mmCIF file of C-alpha atoms in Angstrom:
data_model
loop_
_atom_site.group_PDB
_atom_site.id
_atom_site.type_symbol
_atom_site.label_atom_id
_atom_site.label_comp_id
_atom_site.label_asym_id
_atom_site.label_seq_id
_atom_site.Cartn_x
_atom_site.Cartn_y
_atom_site.Cartn_z
ATOM 1 C CA MET A 1 96.397 94.107 35.120
ATOM 2 C CA SER A 2 96.681 90.722 33.787
ATOM 3 C CA HIS A 3 95.382 89.667 30.414
ATOM 4 C CA SER A 4 94.021 86.199 29.795
ATOM 5 C CA MET A 5 95.317 84.518 26.765
ATOM 6 C CA GLN A 6 92.599 83.616 24.257
ATOM 7 C CA PRO A 7 93.254 80.597 22.043
ATOM 8 C CA PRO A 8 93.329 81.443 18.411
ATOM 9 C CA HIS A 9 90.243 80.623 16.437
ATOM 10 C CA ASP A 10 90.542 77.382 14.491
ATOM 11 C CA THR A 11 90.235 77.868 10.826
ATOM 12 C CA ALA A 12 88.473 75.231 8.743
ATOM 13 C CA PRO A 13 90.871 73.139 6.633
ATOM 14 C CA GLN A 14 90.914 74.041 3.028
ATOM 15 C CA HIS A 15 90.145 71.220 0.559
ATOM 16 C CA GLY A 16 90.529 71.157 -3.206
ATOM 17 C CA ALA A 17 87.726 70.270 -5.686
ATOM 18 C CA TYR A 18 86.439 66.583 -5.584
ATOM 19 C CA VAL A 19 87.938 64.376 -8.286
ATOM 20 C CA PRO A 20 85.965 61.161 -8.914
ATOM 21 C CA PRO A 21 87.951 57.948 -9.363
ATOM 22 C CA PRO A 22 88.635 56.900 -12.975
ATOM 23 C CA GLN A 23 85.833 54.852 -14.518
ATOM 24 C CA HIS A 24 86.586 51.235 -15.379
ATOM 25 C CA MET A 25 86.367 50.680 -19.131
ATOM 26 C CA ARG A 26 84.077 47.845 -20.212
ATOM 27 C CA ASN A 27 85.913 46.611 -23.309
ATOM 28 C CA GLY A 28 84.992 42.942 -23.031
ATOM 29 C CA LEU A 29 82.168 42.932 -25.562
ATOM 30 C CA GLY A 30 84.255 44.592 -28.248
ATOM 31 C CA THR A 31 87.100 42.142 -27.741
ATOM 32 C CA ALA A 32 84.737 39.168 -27.773
ATOM 33 C CA ALA A 33 83.134 40.440 -30.974
ATOM 34 C CA LEU A 34 86.525 40.611 -32.670
ATOM 35 C CA VAL A 35 87.514 37.080 -31.627
ATOM 36 C CA LEU A 36 84.180 35.562 -32.626
ATOM 37 C CA GLY A 37 84.201 37.464 -35.894
ATOM 38 C CA ILE A 38 87.618 36.107 -36.832
ATOM 39 C CA ILE A 39 86.645 32.500 -36.025
ATOM 40 C CA GLY A 40 83.308 32.846 -37.804
ATOM 41 C CA ALA A 41 84.888 34.369 -40.920
ATOM 42 C CA ILE A 42 87.274 31.404 -41.122
ATOM 43 C CA THR A 43 84.805 28.589 -40.466
ATOM 44 C CA GLY A 44 81.980 30.055 -42.526
ATOM 45 C CA TRP A 45 83.740 29.217 -45.793
ATOM 46 C CA ILE A 46 84.206 25.558 -44.897
ATOM 47 C CA PRO A 47 81.513 23.231 -46.301
ATOM 48 C CA PHE A 48 79.406 21.233 -43.822
ATOM 49 C CA ILE A 49 80.418 23.393 -40.819
ATOM 50 C CA PHE A 50 79.157 26.655 -42.310
ATOM 51 C CA PHE A 51 76.426 26.807 -39.645
ATOM 52 C CA LEU A 52 79.117 27.292 -36.983
ATOM 53 C CA GLY A 53 80.569 30.279 -38.837
ATOM 54 C CA GLY A 54 77.111 31.758 -39.374
ATOM 55 C CA GLY A 55 76.184 31.484 -35.696
ATOM 56 C CA LEU A 56 79.470 32.990 -34.539
ATOM 57 C CA GLY A 57 79.133 35.772 -37.116
ATOM 58 C CA LEU A 58 75.671 36.726 -35.880
ATOM 59 C CA LEU A 59 76.890 36.756 -32.289
ATOM 60 C CA ALA A 60 79.935 38.840 -33.250
ATOM 61 C CA LEU A 61 77.725 41.376 -35.017
ATOM 62 C CA ILE A 62 75.481 41.775 -31.977
ATOM 63 C CA LEU A 63 78.371 42.076 -29.517
ATOM 64 C CA GLY A 64 80.207 44.500 -31.803
ATOM 65 C CA LEU A 65 77.195 46.834 -32.032
ATOM 66 C CA VAL A 66 76.701 46.740 -28.263
ATOM 67 C CA GLY A 67 80.414 47.450 -27.784
ATOM 68 C CA ARG A 68 80.200 50.471 -30.080
ATOM 69 C CA GLY A 69 77.271 51.744 -28.019
ATOM 70 C CA ARG A 70 79.358 51.508 -24.859
ATOM 71 C CA SER A 71 82.144 53.439 -26.539
ATOM 72 C CA LYS A 72 79.768 56.264 -27.467
ATOM 73 C CA ARG A 73 78.620 56.481 -23.841
ATOM 74 C CA GLY A 74 82.182 56.552 -22.604
ATOM 75 C CA GLU A 75 81.890 53.137 -20.973
ATOM 76 C CA ALA A 76 84.447 51.523 -23.273
ATOM 77 C CA SER A 77 87.588 52.670 -25.027
ATOM 78 C CA ASN A 78 87.900 50.123 -27.837
ATOM 79 C CA LYS A 79 85.466 51.459 -30.373
ATOM 80 C CA GLY A 80 87.703 50.370 -33.245
ATOM 81 C CA VAL A 81 87.931 46.807 -31.951
ATOM 82 C CA ALA A 82 84.151 46.590 -31.540
ATOM 83 C CA THR A 83 83.641 47.975 -35.043
ATOM 84 C CA ALA A 84 86.061 45.442 -36.511
ATOM 85 C CA GLY A 85 84.262 42.652 -34.683
ATOM 86 C CA ALA A 86 80.892 43.747 -36.091
ATOM 87 C CA VAL A 87 82.294 43.933 -39.628
ATOM 88 C CA LEU A 88 83.887 40.501 -39.322
ATOM 89 C CA GLY A 89 80.554 39.204 -38.064
ATOM 90 C CA LEU A 90 78.929 40.346 -41.281
ATOM 91 C CA VAL A 91 81.745 38.761 -43.273
ATOM 92 C CA ALA A 92 81.249 35.484 -41.383
ATOM 93 C CA MET A 93 77.534 35.476 -42.168
ATOM 94 C CA VAL A 94 78.214 36.029 -45.858
ATOM 95 C CA ALA A 95 80.857 33.297 -45.793
ATOM 96 C CA ALA A 96 78.388 30.955 -44.102
ATOM 97 C CA THR A 97 75.923 31.540 -46.933
ATOM 98 C CA VAL A 98 78.601 30.668 -49.476
ATOM 99 C CA GLY A 99 79.565 27.596 -47.441
ATOM 100 C CA MET A 100 75.945 26.470 -47.297
ATOM 101 C CA VAL A 101 75.601 26.716 -51.079
ATOM 102 C CA ALA A 102 78.870 24.808 -51.540
ATOM 103 C CA SER A 103 77.707 22.089 -49.140
ATOM 104 C CA PHE A 104 74.384 21.630 -50.907
ATOM 105 C CA ASN A 105 76.132 21.491 -54.283
ATOM 106 C CA ALA A 106 78.582 18.894 -52.970
ATOM 107 C CA VAL A 107 75.750 16.731 -51.649
ATOM 108 C CA ASP A 108 73.863 17.083 -54.924
ATOM 109 C CA GLU A 109 76.920 16.096 -56.953
ATOM 110 C CA GLY A 110 77.528 13.150 -54.652
ATOM 111 C CA LEU A 111 73.970 11.903 -55.134
ATOM 112 C CA LYS A 112 74.298 12.268 -58.890
ATOM 113 C CA GLU A 113 77.543 10.298 -58.891
ATOM 114 C CA PHE A 114 75.944 7.620 -56.729
ATOM 115 C CA ASP A 115 72.960 7.355 -59.064
ATOM 116 C CA LYS A 116 75.317 7.153 -62.013
ATOM 117 C CA ALA A 117 77.372 4.448 -60.339
ATOM 118 C CA THR A 118 74.384 2.342 -59.339
ATOM 119 C CA SER A 119 72.723 2.623 -62.743
ATOM 120 C CA SER A 120 75.908 1.563 -64.507
ATOM 121 C CA THR A 121 76.515 -1.480 -62.295
ATOM 122 C CA GLY A 122 73.234 -3.172 -62.936
ATOM 123 C CA THR A 123 70.637 -2.241 -60.360
ATOM 124 C CA LYS A 124 68.095 -2.625 -63.143
ATOM 125 C CA ALA A 125 66.855 -6.001 -64.242
ATOM 126 C CA PRO A 126 69.460 -8.273 -65.856
ATOM 127 C CA THR A 127 68.960 -9.984 -69.180
ATOM 128 C CA THR A 128 68.657 -13.730 -69.435
ATOM 129 C CA ASP A 129 70.774 -15.953 -71.663
ATOM 130 C CA THR A 130 68.969 -19.272 -72.161
ATOM 131 C CA GLY A 131 71.605 -20.629 -74.515
ATOM 132 C CA THR A 132 74.125 -21.725 -71.870
ATOM 133 C CA GLY A 133 72.458 -24.890 -70.784
ATOM 134 C CA ALA A 134 75.632 -26.684 -69.803
ATOM 135 C CA ASP A 135 75.005 -29.073 -66.935
ATOM 136 C CA SER A 136 71.365 -28.125 -66.884
ATOM 137 C CA GLY A 137 69.788 -31.518 -66.428
ATOM 138 C CA ASP A 138 66.590 -29.934 -65.134
ATOM 139 C CA THR A 139 63.187 -31.154 -66.352
ATOM 140 C CA SER A 140 61.655 -27.772 -65.456
ATOM 141 C CA LYS A 141 63.989 -25.846 -67.766
ATOM 142 C CA SER A 142 61.647 -25.390 -70.715
ATOM 143 C CA LYS A 143 58.823 -24.373 -68.415
ATOM 144 C CA ASN A 144 60.953 -21.768 -66.689
ATOM 145 C CA LYS A 145 62.253 -20.466 -70.031
ATOM 146 C CA LYS A 146 58.720 -19.623 -71.055
ATOM 147 C CA LYS A 147 58.020 -18.109 -67.672
ATOM 148 C CA SER A 148 61.135 -15.978 -67.876
ATOM 149 C CA LYS A 149 60.364 -14.740 -71.381
ATOM 150 C CA ALA A 150 56.744 -14.058 -70.518
ATOM 151 C CA LYS A 151 57.793 -11.839 -67.657
ATOM 152 C CA GLY A 152 60.394 -10.013 -69.686
ATOM 153 C CA GLY A 153 63.728 -11.662 -69.154
ATOM 154 C CA SER A 154 65.517 -8.751 -70.827
ATOM 155 C CA GLY A 155 64.437 -6.258 -68.227
ATOM 156 C CA GLY A 156 61.793 -5.058 -65.833
ATOM 157 C CA GLY A 157 61.763 -6.585 -62.436
ATOM 158 C CA GLY A 158 65.087 -8.174 -61.534
ATOM 159 C CA SER A 159 64.095 -10.979 -59.177
ATOM 160 C CA SER A 160 60.631 -11.401 -60.771
ATOM 161 C CA ASP A 161 62.147 -13.712 -63.454
ATOM 162 C CA VAL A 162 62.787 -17.278 -62.348
ATOM 163 C CA LEU A 163 65.511 -19.088 -64.270
ATOM 164 C CA ALA A 164 66.174 -22.777 -64.779
ATOM 165 C CA ALA A 165 69.325 -24.765 -64.147
ATOM 166 C CA GLY A 166 72.114 -23.914 -66.561
ATOM 167 C CA GLU A 167 70.678 -20.516 -67.499
ATOM 168 C CA THR A 168 72.782 -17.371 -67.211
ATOM 169 C CA THR A 169 71.762 -13.927 -66.064
ATOM 170 C CA THR A 170 73.725 -10.939 -67.378
ATOM 171 C CA TYR A 171 73.782 -7.545 -65.662
ATOM 172 C CA LYS A 172 74.284 -4.165 -67.267
ATOM 173 C CA ASP A 173 77.921 -4.129 -66.212
ATOM 174 C CA ASP A 174 78.368 -7.470 -68.052
ATOM 175 C CA LEU A 175 78.567 -9.531 -64.891
ATOM 176 C CA LYS A 176 77.260 -13.022 -65.682
ATOM 177 C CA ILE A 177 76.031 -15.612 -63.207
ATOM 178 C CA THR A 178 75.202 -19.218 -64.031
ATOM 179 C CA VAL A 179 73.688 -21.810 -61.700
ATOM 180 C CA SER A 180 73.932 -25.542 -62.405
ATOM 181 C CA ALA A 181 71.386 -28.241 -61.701
ATOM 182 C CA ALA A 182 71.137 -29.542 -58.159
ATOM 183 C CA LYS A 183 72.951 -32.817 -57.567
ATOM 184 C CA LYS A 184 72.723 -35.156 -54.620
ATOM 185 C CA PHE A 185 75.470 -34.621 -52.095
ATOM 186 C CA SER A 186 76.733 -36.824 -49.295
ATOM 187 C CA PRO A 187 77.921 -34.717 -46.339
ATOM 188 C CA SER A 188 80.790 -36.003 -44.256
ATOM 189 C CA GLU A 189 80.442 -36.724 -40.563
ATOM 190 C CA TYR A 190 82.012 -33.338 -39.847
ATOM 191 C CA ALA A 191 79.594 -31.351 -42.015
ATOM 192 C CA ILE A 192 77.724 -28.424 -40.492
ATOM 193 C CA GLY A 193 74.137 -27.615 -41.438
ATOM 194 C CA HIS A 194 72.918 -31.118 -42.346
ATOM 195 C CA THR A 195 70.018 -32.650 -40.430
ATOM 196 C CA VAL A 196 69.645 -36.419 -40.193
ATOM 197 C CA GLY A 197 66.650 -37.495 -42.260
ATOM 198 C CA ASN A 198 67.005 -34.634 -44.764
ATOM 199 C CA LYS A 199 68.681 -34.810 -48.146
ATOM 200 C CA ALA A 200 71.668 -32.739 -49.233
ATOM 201 C CA TYR A 201 72.106 -31.197 -52.672
ATOM 202 C CA GLN A 202 75.085 -29.537 -54.306
ATOM 203 C CA VAL A 203 74.855 -26.543 -56.644
ATOM 204 C CA THR A 204 77.610 -24.928 -58.706
ATOM 205 C CA VAL A 205 77.563 -21.137 -59.096
ATOM 206 C CA THR A 206 79.798 -19.587 -61.744
ATOM 207 C CA VAL A 207 80.497 -15.864 -61.940
ATOM 208 C CA GLU A 208 82.039 -14.424 -65.109
ATOM 209 C CA ASN A 209 83.243 -10.844 -65.215
ATOM 210 C CA ALA A 210 82.757 -9.897 -68.877
ATOM 211 C CA GLY A 211 82.941 -6.180 -68.085
ATOM 212 C CA ASP A 212 85.876 -3.795 -67.886
ATOM 213 C CA LYS A 213 85.956 -3.258 -64.120
ATOM 214 C CA LYS A 214 86.978 -5.454 -61.222
ATOM 215 C CA PHE A 215 84.247 -7.275 -59.332
ATOM 216 C CA GLU A 216 84.535 -7.828 -55.585
ATOM 217 C CA SER A 217 82.937 -11.220 -55.079
ATOM 218 C CA ALA A 218 82.986 -11.299 -51.276
ATOM 219 C CA LEU A 219 79.514 -9.722 -51.072
ATOM 220 C CA LEU A 220 77.884 -12.403 -53.235
ATOM 221 C CA THR A 221 75.404 -14.512 -51.288
ATOM 222 C CA ALA A 222 73.374 -17.617 -52.158
ATOM 223 C CA ASP A 223 70.265 -18.593 -50.185
ATOM 224 C CA ALA A 224 67.815 -21.397 -50.836
ATOM 225 C CA ARG A 225 64.268 -22.517 -50.013
ATOM 226 C CA ALA A 226 63.024 -26.048 -50.536
ATOM 227 C CA GLY A 227 59.700 -27.630 -51.428
ATOM 228 C CA ASP A 228 56.309 -26.144 -52.154
ATOM 229 C CA ASP A 229 56.174 -24.715 -48.625
ATOM 230 C CA GLY A 230 59.375 -22.765 -49.225
ATOM 231 C CA VAL A 231 61.100 -23.811 -46.011
ATOM 232 C CA THR A 232 64.601 -22.490 -45.531
ATOM 233 C CA ALA A 233 67.212 -24.859 -46.883
ATOM 234 C CA GLU A 234 70.164 -24.553 -44.539
ATOM 235 C CA GLN A 235 73.522 -24.123 -46.187
ATOM 236 C CA ILE A 236 75.895 -26.995 -45.545
ATOM 237 C CA PHE A 237 79.527 -26.313 -44.727
ATOM 238 C CA ASP A 238 81.757 -29.255 -45.501
ATOM 239 C CA ASP A 239 85.197 -29.989 -46.883
ATOM 240 C CA LYS A 240 84.934 -28.298 -50.288
ATOM 241 C CA VAL A 241 81.487 -26.709 -50.189
ATOM 242 C CA GLY A 242 80.108 -23.683 -48.424
ATOM 243 C CA ALA A 243 83.198 -21.506 -48.420
ATOM 244 C CA GLY A 244 81.599 -18.966 -50.756
ATOM 245 C CA PHE A 245 83.238 -16.451 -53.066
ATOM 246 C CA THR A 246 86.246 -14.451 -51.943
ATOM 247 C CA GLY A 247 88.580 -11.932 -53.527
ATOM 248 C CA THR A 248 88.439 -9.965 -56.762
ATOM 249 C CA ILE A 249 87.369 -11.258 -60.162
ATOM 250 C CA LEU A 250 89.307 -9.412 -62.848
ATOM 251 C CA PRO A 251 87.762 -8.427 -66.199
ATOM 252 C CA GLY A 252 87.585 -11.444 -68.507
ATOM 253 C CA LYS A 253 87.961 -13.922 -65.630
ATOM 254 C CA LYS A 254 85.632 -16.437 -63.978
ATOM 255 C CA ALA A 255 85.187 -17.860 -60.508
ATOM 256 C CA THR A 256 83.311 -21.022 -59.532
ATOM 257 C CA VAL A 257 82.056 -22.040 -56.089
ATOM 258 C CA GLN A 258 80.258 -25.133 -54.833
ATOM 259 C CA TYR A 259 77.311 -24.665 -52.471
ATOM 260 C CA ALA A 260 75.383 -27.406 -50.671
ATOM 261 C CA PHE A 261 71.924 -27.136 -49.109
ATOM 262 C CA ASP A 262 69.908 -29.266 -46.722
ATOM 263 C CA ALA A 263 66.332 -29.974 -47.868
ATOM 264 C CA PRO A 264 63.456 -32.050 -46.493
ATOM 265 C CA ALA A 265 63.384 -35.553 -47.950
ATOM 266 C CA ALA A 266 60.011 -34.943 -49.610
ATOM 267 C CA ALA A 267 61.037 -31.681 -51.310
ATOM 268 C CA LYS A 268 60.855 -31.777 -55.107
ATOM 269 C CA ASN A 269 62.364 -28.397 -55.918
ATOM 270 C CA LEU A 270 64.970 -25.950 -54.652
ATOM 271 C CA THR A 271 64.652 -22.197 -55.172
ATOM 272 C CA LEU A 272 68.082 -20.588 -55.144
ATOM 273 C CA GLU A 273 68.454 -16.814 -54.784
ATOM 274 C CA VAL A 274 71.806 -15.326 -55.763
ATOM 275 C CA SER A 275 72.605 -11.722 -54.853
ATOM 276 C CA PRO A 276 75.921 -10.360 -56.218
ATOM 277 C CA GLY A 277 75.937 -7.369 -53.857
ATOM 278 C CA PHE A 278 74.276 -4.089 -52.953
ATOM 279 C CA LEU A 279 74.384 -2.695 -56.490
ATOM 280 C CA HIS A 280 72.886 -5.719 -58.238
ATOM 281 C CA ASP A 281 69.390 -7.136 -58.085
ATOM 282 C CA PRO A 282 69.058 -10.680 -56.732
ATOM 283 C CA VAL A 283 68.002 -13.368 -59.221
ATOM 284 C CA LEU A 284 66.122 -16.649 -58.634
ATOM 285 C CA TRP A 285 66.745 -20.102 -60.065
ATOM 286 C CA GLU A 286 64.191 -22.901 -59.764
ATOM 287 C CA LEU A 287 65.971 -26.251 -59.579
ATOM 288 C CA ALA A 288 64.319 -29.679 -59.708
ATOM 289 C CA LEU A 289 65.414 -32.189 -57.061
#
């Protein structure tokens, strides 16, 4: 009797317990918090850019706290880095506060120094010396003396006082300016600024530095208006007139410059405005033609 061969029963393969793949650690926020905290802590102390340190510090604090939360949930492995970033964020914010105070103090001190400088260089009204009438020759001098004194030639208004030819104005820093009488001037054929039919007049402006500091004369300007209508009297540039002041006037020294202006033929007076610079009030001279 034959026996049929039965195939052996297949047995199910044996498998071990399921092991999940390792979780990817999300350490980016902690690292970013540390970097931002370091930068913020450095820049927060620096005046005028404190706002950068403060902003980076706040961001570092937020990212550091979020990074610590991930570490507690097992999503990150750099809890210490995130904590350091959060702490540095706080440090940066404190530093930014200190930097802000330092910036405001620096600005305040700068404004005080500027006010001190401007007040000491004569931004207030200059005094008027009517005793230097050299080369005055102006019939309106006595009238303008009274006008100057009536308006307070020793202070209170700067350009409100109108001086006469030969009179001197003195600023608080002992800068003195004198304007001579207007004299007729004959421009050459190469002169610039003269109109045919008008008359030209020459004026001498003398600057004396009686103070103890140097005076930069390059900023001094002289402008004129002619006649009762106050039309602009164009400045004439010729051989020896119109160049203006240049360079530095040392203490105890003087500088003299010749100006020439073009006025309508019928004009009887010339109003000259001299401005020594930004820190000095302009002053007016009324000159008879």
